[in-house]
Coordinates of C-alpha atoms and ligand atoms in Angstrom, one line a residue:
X1 CA -129.0 -59.6 -56.3
X2 CA -130.7 -62.2 -54.2
X3 CA -130.1 -63.7 -50.8
X4 CA -130.5 -67.2 -49.6
X5 CA -129.9 -69.2 -46.4
X6 CA -127.9 -72.3 -47.0
X7 CA -127.0 -75.3 -44.8
X8 CA -124.2 -77.8 -45.0
X9 CA -120.5 -78.3 -44.4
X10 CA -118.7 -75.1 -45.1
X11 CA -115.8 -76.9 -46.9
X12 CA -118.2 -78.6 -49.4
X13 CA -120.3 -75.6 -50.3
X14 CA -120.5 -74.9 -54.1
X15 CA -119.8 -71.1 -54.3
X16 CA -117.3 -68.7 -55.9
X17 CA -116.1 -67.4 -52.6
X18 CA -116.5 -68.4 -49.0
X19 CA -116.0 -65.9 -46.2
X20 CA -114.9 -67.1 -42.8
X21 CA -114.0 -65.0 -39.7
X22 CA -110.8 -65.2 -37.7
X23 CA -110.6 -63.5 -34.3
X24 CA -107.7 -61.8 -32.6
X25 CA -104.4 -63.6 -32.3
X26 CA -105.4 -65.8 -35.2
X27 CA -108.2 -67.6 -33.3
X28 CA -110.3 -69.6 -35.7
X29 CA -114.1 -69.3 -35.5
X30 CA -116.0 -72.7 -36.0
X31 CA -116.4 -72.2 -39.8
X32 CA -112.7 -71.2 -40.1
X33 CA -111.8 -74.2 -38.1
X34 CA -113.7 -76.5 -40.4
X35 CA -111.9 -75.0 -43.5
X36 CA -108.6 -75.4 -41.7
X37 CA -109.3 -79.0 -40.9
X38 CA -110.5 -79.8 -44.4
X39 CA -107.4 -78.2 -45.9
X40 CA -105.0 -79.9 -43.6
X41 CA -104.0 -76.8 -41.7
X42 CA -103.9 -74.2 -44.5
X43 CA -105.3 -71.4 -42.3
X44 CA -103.0 -72.2 -39.4
X45 CA -100.1 -72.1 -41.8
X46 CA -100.8 -68.5 -42.9
X47 CA -101.5 -67.5 -39.4
X48 CA -98.3 -69.1 -38.0
X49 CA -96.3 -67.5 -40.8
X50 CA -97.5 -64.1 -39.6
X51 CA -99.4 -63.4 -42.8
X52 CA -102.8 -62.9 -41.0
X53 CA -103.6 -62.3 -37.3
X54 CA -107.3 -61.7 -37.3
X55 CA -107.1 -57.9 -36.4
X56 CA -110.4 -56.2 -36.9
X57 CA -111.0 -55.2 -40.5
X58 CA -108.1 -57.1 -42.1
X59 CA -108.7 -59.5 -45.0
X60 CA -106.7 -62.2 -46.8
X61 CA -107.8 -64.0 -49.9
X62 CA -106.6 -67.7 -50.3
X63 CA -107.2 -69.7 -53.5
X64 CA -107.7 -73.3 -54.3
X65 CA -107.4 -74.8 -50.8
X66 CA -107.2 -78.5 -51.1
X67 CA -110.3 -80.2 -49.5
X68 CA -112.4 -77.0 -50.0
X69 CA -114.8 -76.9 -52.8
X70 CA -115.0 -73.0 -53.1
X71 CA -112.1 -71.7 -55.3
X72 CA -111.7 -68.7 -53.1
X73 CA -111.6 -68.5 -49.3
X74 CA -111.6 -65.0 -47.9
X75 CA -110.4 -64.6 -44.3
X76 CA -111.8 -61.6 -42.5
X77 CA -110.4 -60.4 -39.2
X78 CA -113.0 -59.7 -36.5
X79 CA -110.5 -58.8 -33.7
X80 CA -111.1 -59.1 -30.0
X81 CA -114.6 -59.6 -28.7
X82 CA -114.3 -56.2 -26.9
X83 CA -113.4 -54.6 -30.2
X84 CA -116.6 -55.6 -31.9
X85 CA -119.7 -53.5 -32.4
X86 CA -122.7 -53.4 -34.7
X87 CA -121.3 -50.3 -36.5
X88 CA -117.9 -52.0 -37.0
X89 CA -119.4 -55.2 -38.2
X90 CA -121.5 -53.3 -40.7
X91 CA -118.5 -51.4 -42.0
X92 CA -116.6 -54.7 -42.3
X93 CA -119.3 -56.5 -44.2
X94 CA -119.7 -53.5 -46.5
X95 CA -116.0 -53.5 -47.4
X96 CA -116.0 -57.3 -47.9
X97 CA -118.9 -57.1 -50.3
X98 CA -117.5 -54.1 -52.2
X99 CA -114.1 -55.9 -52.6
X100 CA -115.6 -59.2 -53.6
X101 CA -117.9 -57.5 -56.1
X102 CA -114.8 -56.2 -58.0
X103 CA -113.6 -59.8 -58.4
X104 CA -115.1 -62.5 -60.6
X105 CA -117.4 -63.6 -57.9
X106 CA -121.1 -64.3 -58.8
X107 CA -122.0 -66.3 -55.7
X108 CA -120.7 -65.2 -52.3
X109 CA -121.2 -67.3 -49.2
X110 CA -120.8 -65.8 -45.8
X111 CA -120.0 -68.3 -43.1
X112 CA -119.9 -65.9 -40.2
X113 CA -121.2 -68.2 -37.5
X114 CA -124.0 -66.0 -36.5
X115 CA -125.8 -69.2 -35.6
X116 CA -123.9 -69.7 -32.4
X117 CA -126.1 -67.4 -30.4
X118 CA -129.7 -67.3 -29.2
X119 CA -132.6 -67.2 -31.7
X120 CA -133.0 -63.5 -31.3
X121 CA -129.2 -63.0 -32.0
X122 CA -129.5 -65.1 -35.1
X123 CA -132.4 -63.0 -36.3
X124 CA -130.5 -59.8 -35.6
X125 CA -127.1 -60.8 -37.0
X126 CA -128.6 -62.2 -40.2
X127 CA -130.8 -59.2 -40.7
X128 CA -127.9 -56.8 -40.2
X129 CA -125.7 -58.7 -42.6
X130 CA -128.4 -58.6 -45.3
X131 CA -128.8 -54.8 -44.7
X132 CA -125.0 -54.2 -44.9
X133 CA -124.7 -56.3 -48.1
X134 CA -127.5 -54.4 -49.8
X135 CA -126.1 -51.0 -48.7
X136 CA -122.7 -51.9 -50.1
X137 CA -124.1 -52.6 -53.5
X138 CA -126.3 -49.4 -53.8
X139 CA -125.0 -47.2 -56.6
X140 CA -126.5 -43.8 -57.6
X141 CA -126.5 -43.4 -61.4
X142 CA -129.9 -41.9 -62.1
X143 CA -128.6 -38.5 -63.3
X144 CA -125.4 -39.8 -65.0
X145 CA -125.3 -40.1 -68.7
X146 CA -124.1 -43.7 -68.5
X147 CA -125.5 -46.4 -66.2
X148 CA -123.2 -47.6 -63.4
X149 CA -121.4 -50.9 -64.0
X150 CA -123.8 -53.6 -63.0
X151 CA -122.8 -55.4 -59.9
X152 CA -121.0 -58.7 -60.6
X153 CA -122.4 -60.3 -57.5
X154 CA -125.6 -62.2 -58.2
X155 CA -126.2 -64.3 -55.2
X156 CA -125.3 -63.9 -51.5
X157 CA -125.7 -67.1 -49.5
X158 CA -125.7 -67.0 -45.7
X159 CA -124.6 -70.3 -44.1
X160 CA -126.7 -71.3 -41.0
X161 CA -127.1 -74.6 -39.2
X162 CA -130.4 -76.3 -39.8
X163 CA -132.0 -75.4 -36.5
X164 CA -131.4 -71.7 -37.2
X165 CA -132.7 -71.7 -40.7
X166 CA -136.3 -70.8 -39.8
X167 CA -135.2 -67.7 -37.9
X168 CA -132.7 -66.9 -40.6
X169 CA -135.4 -67.0 -43.3
X170 CA -137.6 -64.5 -41.4
X171 CA -134.6 -62.3 -40.8
X172 CA -133.7 -62.4 -44.4
X173 CA -137.2 -61.3 -45.5
X174 CA -137.2 -58.4 -43.0
X175 CA -133.7 -57.5 -43.9
X176 CA -134.5 -57.3 -47.6
X177 CA -137.6 -55.1 -46.9
X178 CA -135.6 -52.8 -44.6
X179 CA -132.7 -52.6 -47.1
X180 CA -135.3 -51.7 -49.9
X181 CA -136.7 -49.0 -47.7
X182 CA -133.1 -47.6 -47.0
X183 CA -132.3 -47.7 -50.7
X184 CA -135.5 -45.8 -51.5
X185 CA -134.6 -43.2 -48.9
X186 CA -131.1 -42.9 -50.3
X187 CA -132.3 -42.6 -53.8
X188 CA -134.9 -39.9 -53.1
X189 CA -132.3 -38.0 -51.0
X190 CA -129.7 -38.2 -53.7
X191 CA -131.9 -36.9 -56.5
X192 CA -131.2 -33.2 -57.2
X193 CA -133.7 -30.5 -56.3
X194 CA -134.7 -29.9 -59.9
X195 CA -136.0 -33.4 -60.2
X196 CA -137.1 -34.3 -56.7
X197 CA -139.7 -31.6 -56.2
X198 CA -142.8 -31.7 -54.0
X199 CA -144.7 -33.0 -57.1
X200 CA -142.0 -35.8 -57.6
X201 CA -142.5 -36.9 -53.9
X202 CA -146.2 -36.9 -54.4
X203 CA -145.8 -39.1 -57.5
X204 CA -143.6 -41.4 -55.5
X205 CA -146.4 -41.8 -52.9
X206 CA -149.0 -42.4 -55.7
X207 CA -146.7 -45.2 -57.1
X208 CA -146.6 -46.8 -53.6
X209 CA -150.4 -46.8 -53.5
X210 CA -150.5 -48.4 -57.0
X211 CA -148.0 -51.1 -55.9
X212 CA -149.6 -52.3 -52.7
X213 CA -153.3 -53.2 -52.3
X214 CA -153.1 -52.2 -48.6
X215 CA -151.9 -48.7 -49.4
X216 CA -153.9 -45.6 -50.4
X217 CA -152.8 -42.1 -50.9
X218 CA -154.2 -38.5 -50.9
X219 CA -152.4 -35.4 -52.1
X220 CA -153.4 -31.9 -51.1
X221 CA -152.3 -29.2 -53.5
X222 CA -151.4 -25.6 -52.8
X223 CA -155.0 -24.3 -53.0
X224 CA -156.2 -27.0 -50.5
X225 CA -153.3 -26.3 -48.2
X226 CA -154.2 -22.6 -48.1
X227 CA -158.0 -23.0 -47.9
X228 CA -157.7 -25.6 -45.1
X229 CA -155.8 -23.1 -43.0
X230 CA -152.3 -24.6 -43.1
X231 CA -150.9 -21.1 -43.1
X232 CA -147.4 -22.1 -42.0
X233 CA -146.8 -24.7 -44.7
X234 CA -148.4 -22.4 -47.3
X235 CA -146.1 -19.5 -46.3
X236 CA -143.0 -21.6 -46.9
X237 CA -144.2 -22.9 -50.3
X238 CA -145.4 -19.6 -51.6
X239 CA -141.9 -18.3 -52.2
X240 CA -141.3 -20.9 -54.9
X241 CA -142.6 -21.3 -58.4
X242 CA -142.9 -25.0 -57.6
X243 CA -146.0 -25.4 -55.4
X244 CA -146.0 -27.3 -52.1
X245 CA -147.9 -30.6 -51.5
X246 CA -149.2 -32.3 -48.4
X247 CA -148.8 -36.0 -49.0
X248 CA -150.9 -38.5 -47.0
X249 CA -150.3 -42.2 -47.3
X250 CA -152.3 -44.9 -45.5
X251 CA -151.3 -48.5 -44.9
X252 CA -154.0 -50.8 -43.6
X253 CA -152.5 -53.9 -42.2
X254 CA -154.4 -53.9 -38.9
X255 CA -158.1 -54.0 -38.0
X256 CA -160.3 -51.3 -39.6
X257 CA -161.1 -49.7 -36.2
X258 CA -157.6 -49.8 -34.8
X259 CA -155.8 -46.5 -34.1
X260 CA -152.9 -46.0 -36.5
X261 CA -149.2 -45.1 -35.9
X262 CA -148.2 -41.9 -37.6
X263 CA -145.0 -40.8 -39.2
X264 CA -144.5 -37.2 -40.4
X265 CA -141.6 -36.2 -42.6
X266 CA -140.0 -32.8 -43.5
X267 CA -139.9 -32.7 -47.2
X268 CA -138.1 -29.4 -48.1
X269 CA -136.9 -30.4 -51.5
X270 CA -134.4 -27.5 -51.5
X271 CA -133.6 -25.1 -48.6
X272 CA -132.1 -21.8 -49.7
X273 CA -133.0 -20.3 -46.4
X274 CA -135.6 -18.1 -48.2
X275 CA -135.2 -14.3 -47.6
X276 CA -132.9 -15.2 -44.6
X277 CA -130.7 -16.6 -47.4
X278 CA -128.1 -19.2 -46.5
X279 CA -124.4 -18.6 -47.3
X280 CA -123.1 -20.1 -50.6
X281 CA -120.6 -22.8 -49.6
X282 CA -122.1 -26.3 -49.6
X283 CA -125.6 -25.0 -50.3
X284 CA -126.0 -27.9 -52.8
X285 CA -126.3 -30.1 -49.7
X286 CA -129.7 -28.5 -49.0
X287 CA -131.2 -30.8 -51.6
X288 CA -130.9 -33.3 -48.7
X289 CA -133.4 -31.3 -46.7
X290 CA -136.2 -33.7 -47.7
X291 CA -134.4 -36.7 -46.1
X292 CA -136.9 -36.8 -43.2
X293 CA -139.6 -37.3 -45.9
X294 CA -137.4 -39.9 -47.6
X295 CA -136.9 -41.8 -44.4
X296 CA -140.6 -42.0 -43.6
X297 CA -141.4 -43.0 -47.2
X298 CA -138.7 -45.7 -47.0
X299 CA -140.1 -46.9 -43.7
X300 CA -143.6 -47.0 -45.1
X301 CA -142.5 -49.1 -48.0
X302 CA -140.7 -51.6 -45.7
X303 CA -143.8 -51.9 -43.5
X304 CA -146.0 -52.5 -46.5
X305 CA -143.6 -55.0 -47.9
X306 CA -143.4 -56.9 -44.6
X307 CA -147.2 -56.7 -44.3
X308 CA -147.0 -55.7 -40.7
X309 CA -150.3 -56.2 -38.8
X310 CA -150.7 -52.5 -37.9
X311 CA -152.2 -49.4 -39.4
X312 CA -149.8 -46.7 -40.4
X313 CA -150.3 -43.1 -41.7
X314 CA -147.4 -41.2 -43.2
X315 CA -147.6 -37.5 -43.9
X316 CA -145.0 -35.6 -45.9
X317 CA -145.0 -31.8 -45.8
X318 CA -143.3 -31.0 -49.1
X319 CA -142.2 -27.5 -50.2
X320 CA -139.2 -25.7 -51.7
X321 CA -137.9 -22.8 -49.6
X322 CA -136.9 -20.0 -52.0
X323 CA -136.4 -16.2 -51.8
X324 CA -138.7 -14.3 -54.1
X325 CA -141.2 -11.4 -54.3
X326 CA -143.8 -13.9 -53.0
X327 CA -141.6 -15.3 -50.2
X328 CA -142.2 -14.7 -46.5
X329 CA -140.2 -11.9 -44.9
X330 CA -138.7 -11.8 -41.4
X331 CA -141.5 -10.4 -39.1
X332 CA -144.4 -11.9 -41.1
X333 CA -147.0 -13.5 -39.0
X334 CA -148.9 -16.6 -40.1
X335 CA -151.8 -18.6 -38.7
X336 CA -151.2 -22.3 -38.4
X337 CA -153.8 -25.1 -38.9
X338 CA -154.0 -25.3 -35.1
X339 CA -155.2 -21.7 -34.9
X340 CA -152.0 -20.6 -33.1
X341 CA -150.1 -17.7 -34.8
X342 CA -146.3 -17.7 -35.5
X343 CA -144.0 -14.8 -36.1
X344 CA -141.4 -15.8 -38.7
X345 CA -138.3 -14.2 -37.4
X346 CA -136.1 -16.3 -39.7
X347 CA -137.3 -17.8 -42.9
X348 CA -134.5 -20.4 -42.7
X349 CA -136.3 -22.0 -39.8
X350 CA -138.8 -23.3 -42.3
X351 CA -138.8 -27.0 -41.3
X352 CA -140.8 -26.5 -38.1
X353 CA -143.3 -24.3 -40.1
X354 CA -144.1 -27.1 -42.6
X355 CA -144.1 -29.8 -39.8
X356 CA -146.4 -28.0 -37.4
X357 CA -149.3 -28.0 -39.9
X358 CA -148.6 -31.6 -40.8
X359 CA -148.5 -32.6 -37.1
X360 CA -151.9 -30.9 -36.5
X361 CA -153.3 -32.5 -39.7
X362 CA -152.3 -36.0 -38.8
X363 CA -154.0 -35.9 -35.4
X364 CA -157.4 -36.1 -37.0
X365 CA -156.7 -39.8 -37.4
X366 CA -156.3 -40.2 -33.6
X367 CA -152.9 -42.0 -33.9
X368 CA -151.5 -44.1 -31.0
X369 CA -148.2 -42.3 -31.5
X370 CA -146.8 -39.7 -33.8
X371 CA -143.1 -39.6 -34.8
X372 CA -141.7 -36.8 -37.0
X373 CA -138.4 -37.0 -38.8
X374 CA -136.5 -33.9 -40.0
X375 CA -133.2 -32.5 -41.0
X376 CA -134.2 -29.7 -38.7
X377 CA -131.3 -27.9 -37.1
X378 CA -127.6 -27.3 -37.7
X379 CA -127.4 -27.2 -33.9
X380 CA -128.0 -31.0 -33.8
X381 CA -124.8 -31.5 -35.7
X382 CA -123.0 -29.4 -33.1
X383 CA -124.6 -31.4 -30.3
X384 CA -124.3 -34.9 -31.5
X385 CA -122.1 -34.9 -34.6
X386 CA -122.7 -37.4 -37.4
X387 CA -123.3 -40.4 -35.3
X388 CA -126.6 -40.1 -33.3
X389 CA -130.0 -39.0 -34.4
X390 CA -131.4 -36.4 -31.9
X391 CA -134.5 -37.6 -30.2
X392 CA -136.9 -35.4 -28.2
X393 CA -140.3 -36.6 -27.0
X394 CA -143.3 -35.6 -24.8
X395 CA -143.6 -39.3 -23.8
X396 CA -140.6 -41.0 -22.2
X397 CA -141.9 -44.5 -22.8
X398 CA -142.1 -43.7 -26.6
X399 CA -138.6 -42.2 -26.4
X400 CA -137.3 -45.4 -24.7
X401 CA -139.0 -47.6 -27.4
X402 CA -137.3 -45.6 -30.2
X403 CA -133.9 -45.6 -28.5
X404 CA -134.1 -49.4 -28.0
X405 CA -135.2 -49.9 -31.6
X406 CA -132.3 -47.8 -32.8
X407 CA -129.9 -49.8 -30.6
X408 CA -131.2 -53.1 -32.0
X409 CA -131.2 -52.0 -35.6
X410 CA -127.7 -50.4 -35.5
X411 CA -129.2 -46.9 -36.2
X412 CA -128.9 -45.1 -32.9
X413 CA -130.5 -42.1 -31.4
X414 CA -129.8 -40.0 -28.3
X415 CA -132.3 -38.2 -26.2
X416 CA -132.2 -34.5 -25.4
X417 CA -134.4 -32.8 -22.8
X418 CA -137.6 -31.1 -23.7
X419 CA -138.1 -29.2 -20.4
X420 CA -140.6 -26.4 -20.1
X421 CA -137.8 -24.0 -19.1
X422 CA -136.7 -23.8 -22.7
X423 CA -140.2 -22.7 -24.0
X424 CA -139.8 -19.0 -23.1
X425 CA -137.0 -18.7 -25.8
X426 CA -139.9 -18.8 -28.3
X427 CA -141.7 -15.8 -26.8
X428 CA -142.9 -13.2 -29.4
X429 CA -144.4 -9.7 -28.9
X430 CA -146.5 -10.0 -32.1
X431 CA -147.7 -13.6 -32.3
X432 CA -148.3 -16.7 -30.0
X433 CA -144.7 -17.7 -30.6
X434 CA -141.7 -17.0 -32.7
X435 CA -140.2 -19.6 -35.1
X436 CA -136.7 -19.3 -33.6
X437 CA -135.4 -19.4 -30.1
X438 CA -131.9 -17.9 -30.4
X439 CA -128.5 -19.7 -30.4
X440 CA -128.6 -21.7 -27.2
X441 CA -130.0 -25.2 -27.5
X442 CA -131.2 -24.8 -31.0
X443 CA -132.3 -28.4 -31.4
X444 CA -134.3 -28.3 -28.2
X445 CA -136.1 -25.0 -29.0
X446 CA -137.0 -26.4 -32.4
X447 CA -138.6 -29.4 -30.7
X448 CA -140.3 -27.0 -28.2
X449 CA -141.9 -25.3 -31.2
X450 CA -143.2 -28.6 -32.5
X451 CA -144.4 -29.7 -29.0
X452 CA -146.9 -26.8 -29.1
X453 CA -148.7 -28.7 -31.9
X454 CA -148.6 -32.2 -30.3
X455 CA -150.0 -31.5 -26.8
X456 CA -152.7 -34.1 -27.0
X457 CA -150.8 -37.1 -28.5
X458 CA -147.8 -39.3 -27.6
X459 CA -145.1 -37.7 -29.8
X460 CA -141.4 -38.0 -30.6
X461 CA -139.2 -35.9 -32.9
X462 CA -136.1 -37.2 -34.6
X463 CA -133.6 -34.6 -35.8
X464 CA -131.5 -36.3 -38.5
X465 CA -129.6 -33.2 -39.6
X466 CA -126.2 -34.9 -38.7
X467 CA -126.9 -38.4 -40.0
X468 CA -129.0 -38.1 -43.1
X469 CA -126.2 -37.7 -45.5
X470 CA -122.4 -37.9 -45.8
X471 CA -120.4 -34.9 -47.2
X472 CA -117.1 -34.9 -49.0
X473 CA -116.0 -37.5 -51.4
X474 CA -118.6 -40.0 -50.3
X475 CA -121.3 -37.4 -50.5
X476 CA -124.7 -39.1 -50.5
X477 CA -127.8 -39.9 -48.5
X478 CA -127.6 -42.6 -45.9
X479 CA -131.2 -43.7 -45.5
X480 CA -130.9 -43.2 -41.7
X481 CA -133.5 -43.7 -39.6
X482 CA -135.3 -46.2 -41.8
X483 CA -133.9 -49.1 -39.7
X484 CA -134.8 -47.4 -36.3
X485 CA -138.3 -46.6 -37.4
X486 CA -139.0 -49.9 -39.0
X487 CA -137.7 -51.7 -35.9
X488 CA -139.9 -49.6 -33.7
X489 CA -142.9 -50.6 -35.9
X490 CA -141.8 -54.3 -35.9
X491 CA -141.7 -54.1 -32.1
X492 CA -145.2 -52.6 -31.7
X493 CA -146.5 -55.2 -34.1
X494 CA -144.9 -58.0 -32.1
X495 CA -146.2 -56.6 -28.8
X496 CA -149.7 -56.5 -30.3
X497 CA -149.5 -60.1 -31.4
X498 CA -148.3 -61.2 -27.9
Ligands
BES1 N1 -132.3 -27.6 -43.0 C1 -131.8 -26.7 -42.1 C2 -131.0 -27.4 -41.0 C3 -129.7 -28.0 -41.4 C4 -128.6 -27.2 -41.7 C5 -129.6 -29.4 -41.6 C6 -127.4 -27.8 -42.1 C7 -128.4 -29.9 -41.9 C8 -127.3 -29.1 -42.2 C9 -132.9 -25.9 -41.4 O1 -134.0 -25.6 -42.2 C10 -132.3 -24.6 -40.9 O2 -131.9 -23.9 -41.7 N2 -132.2 -24.4 -39.6 C11 -131.7 -23.3 -39.0 C12 -132.5 -22.8 -37.9 C13 -132.1 -21.5 -37.3 C14 -132.4 -20.4 -38.3 C15 -132.9 -21.3 -36.1 C16 -130.2 -23.6 -38.6 O3 -130.1 -24.7 -38.1 O4 -129.3 -22.8 -38.8
MN2 MN1 -133.7 -23.8 -43.3
ZN3 ZN1 -134.3 -26.8 -43.8

């Protein structure tokens, strides 16, 4: 599937299907108006007859309009201006693409008039359209015996006027890179725990280093993790027969002496809870407990593909959390890479244990900012549901940049407080801190734990427990927060250039 920006009169475009938008009360957008004029009022006729009124999310397929070259014209309703949002637009485009893909359409042309705004709006709209189209066509079939039916759609054309084409082309390239990053994150997330192990994630990182000249990779194995003093990460990995890995990827797009940005991902390839075993129902979904890792790897890939002029380090703490005769027990005390000791009161609070050592490790590279991403707490789902990523930070300006990036990219976060008052919930009689803080404010106390390992650096934590995957019939990884993170890095790259 490829994307292309096209110019020209909408009614004369050579394509299998042209999509134009109609607003509330049957108001025609400029492209819809052009089709209507060319077809001597065919659109007004269906609207006047009451067959289509432009309500948000409705569609109507018309065929062989006279004066229109495309055989199919698909009207999509975009409703009132006050009814529109990025999320709704994305859902609408996804459903249009999924529908059209089932018809005999090889080339689809979207004439959604995103060119009517400012340059920055053209960039954003075009990019978001590309991302939505790609997301709609993703199919998981890796562990099915037969491959999924190949998508029928081969080309998606986006109609822009000539002045907007340059912005559109840039948006298209960025959109494809981000969409690829999202697809990678979804694929890694969807793979079952018996395939996507810490070693599998390490091999994925090595493949990235082979693919891009600007990328290098280093993998620390179980022995190195232990001997270097990453006692917390080691303690989680040791309950499993499959050993842990610390995966370090470096992208050098900036000057050699320039401080890097750092991303850290939770890569628990399966979370049984360990000795503090989880209940049975829906435990299969704990294969998604490496979605933080998936999202930093997807972001890394997008950044390398876009050749952003920055340096980026990505660290994945990968382990399988299992109960066994070698597993940690409640009450065990471990020494972290930072030297601080932790009493493991609950072996199911393992994410913070693997992350704390990765966070300490990454600071040797003197990063400008560190952002960790993790499916860290069930409490985050209770607080924010399945819409917003939870964001906590020791630096409000970094938090604001990430919130803005999420807003722009249609991948939003919401900040929770990281006040000192919450820290006492982690008090332990037997170590410097406990790994759990009780039921109240579980997302905040998890971040408080991490904050003890990031005192000397600008740091933000993204809890994606509620947004990383969908449950139920549409069960599957979402690729969230690849768009937010990539946008943040696009923004820092742009500020640097300016
Ligand atoms: N991976 C889970 C968090 C999680 C649970 C994410 C359900 C998405 C859906 C994490 O390792 C965990 O088990 N956290 C515990 C922490 C508790 C023991 C303090 C939790 O949230 O229950
Ligand atoms: Mn857990
Ligand atoms: Zn977990």
